[in-house]
């Protein structure tokens, strides 16, 4: 049977299950990555599992999030991560090397391999013909320990690209067009596979931009063929020998199909505060801006900085605009310096930041109150920039730069200049020597733990009768940035669950923590559609569980957060009838009798509203393995017994 690329990648790694969409499967994981916002919990989980050495072909840990060292916490985390890499055998990328996704792409991406990453934008590696999936830290820890990754076989949406991008229109506009068509929940449990003649003019880094923000549509992964563009990228990175051609079979088909004619596209922009609120730049042109921000894993390529440099060269920024440049890797910064493009940016007054995620996750660079910020980052969920009621628009480097010159949102085609030319250099500075390899012969290493690094809490199993108040009723599209915010104040608490839990749901209900602590017992949370969209941070699930949340009931759920809830013993259930959402009031007492027994007997669970005596039918989409995890009280309990009882 002719297979598409996604099917080939899964089939070559299939440990159990079938390629039938929706069926439970397990796949072998070749590589893993984690960043410092998620990696400290991963290392604590590896310690809790009693692991001695990694079981993957390669695992890497990056430091690119918690880079503001305002006190000891982040510096301690960096030392902890470095010691854990030495202990368990991972590559370590120190602060300053850059953002995990472009650095992993430069150093380790190999066509045909699988990559599981404790960061939702891991999917960017699909640009290299890999099956690259974002997941919670515990899932990544299991993969490092040799446990296959469990998921539902996704549907495959084939997107045929035709034509070629007009001047001033770039890869970001392609993924913004996808978001306009699919919305933030249109691709949940789907892999998007790009194919067609339009690929010919897209470099590997262009594809990285598209694959990265595939996550914002809820995708499981995005895949591109490994072709001449990928071969050229590997050559650039002095790794041409790693090239393997990967593409769909002739005559392959897809579960769903779409077509984009690149020639028809124009500059697009996502308005606050959702990545799918996409309009043409011209529709919002003229609005005064405070900031234009270039960088992040969503536009990490050399051209994403060189084009802006060549646009502003010899010109003057608008007086009221902060033009923020966030280089995404040391390699890129070196090349920008060598080519003279860095000087062009500095000469017009750009603000140069250290290589890393920076303001994308609110780690500095927060915009002024009530002002507009244009960013080439992947997300603009409410408050994510660090400023409440922020107005963050997502756009291409071309649009952000044109607007920085004019001081208002500007379609770059309206600049009185020709589109600058750019071609990728044949080679880039080799960044791999800057990463610290695992030790050839593992030696006993003590983990370095500062006072802010706390042990993982132990969680008990679901009670036979689950009863408690509905402590929070939330709406649609609740993101993990609203469940547990990131940012300069909260991110440094990622190694300390009791401390970080104080911020749980703080963006939605600032009193949630106090109410949960006063209750000091089991409770429920209700959400609308696409609950838990966005990041991979399992902390959003762990902190909910730590505060007594035992069950989340929603109209629909985002893939990563749903599994993170299961991993820490929180029961995710769905409204069978969306109208029932309105029948439950906040603070009403709810009850589920023998939840595990009900789950094992069928795919529905009866919920009793104790105050009215009414019952509601809830739907479960849990697999047998997921029910087993919930029955064990979480995945650490389950795996410690099932896979690692002899690891000491
Ligand atoms: C993000 O972009 O939201 C993050 C910060 O990279 C998260 C990971 C985290 O919360 O540490 C992600 O996307 O997974």
CSV table of C-alpha atoms and ligand atoms in Angstrom, one decimal, residues 35 37-38 65 119-121 361 379 384 494 535-537, ligand 1:
chain,number,residue,atom,x,y,z
A,35,UNK,CA,14.5,23.0,27.9
A,37,UNK,CA,11.6,25.4,32.0
A,38,UNK,CA,10.6,21.7,31.7
A,65,UNK,CA,14.1,29.9,29.0
A,119,UNK,CA,8.4,21.7,24.7
A,120,UNK,CA,5.3,22.1,22.5
A,121,UNK,CA,7.3,23.5,19.6
A,361,UNK,CA,7.6,33.6,27.3
A,379,UNK,CA,1.8,32.8,20.6
A,384,UNK,CA,1.8,35.8,28.1
A,494,UNK,CA,9.5,25.4,37.9
A,535,UNK,CA,2.4,24.7,25.9
A,536,UNK,CA,3.8,21.3,27.1
A,537,UNK,CA,4.3,22.5,30.7
B,1,LIG,C1,6.0,28.0,25.6
B,1,LIG,O1,6.4,28.5,24.4
B,1,LIG,O2,4.9,28.2,26.1
B,1,LIG,C2,7.0,27.2,26.4
B,1,LIG,C3,7.5,28.1,27.5
B,1,LIG,O3,8.2,26.9,25.6
B,1,LIG,C4,6.4,25.9,26.8
B,1,LIG,C5,7.2,25.1,27.7
B,1,LIG,C6,7.2,25.6,29.1
B,1,LIG,O4,6.2,26.0,29.5
B,1,LIG,O5,8.3,25.5,29.7
B,1,LIG,C7,6.0,25.1,25.6
B,1,LIG,O6,5.6,25.6,24.6
B,1,LIG,O7,5.9,23.8,25.7
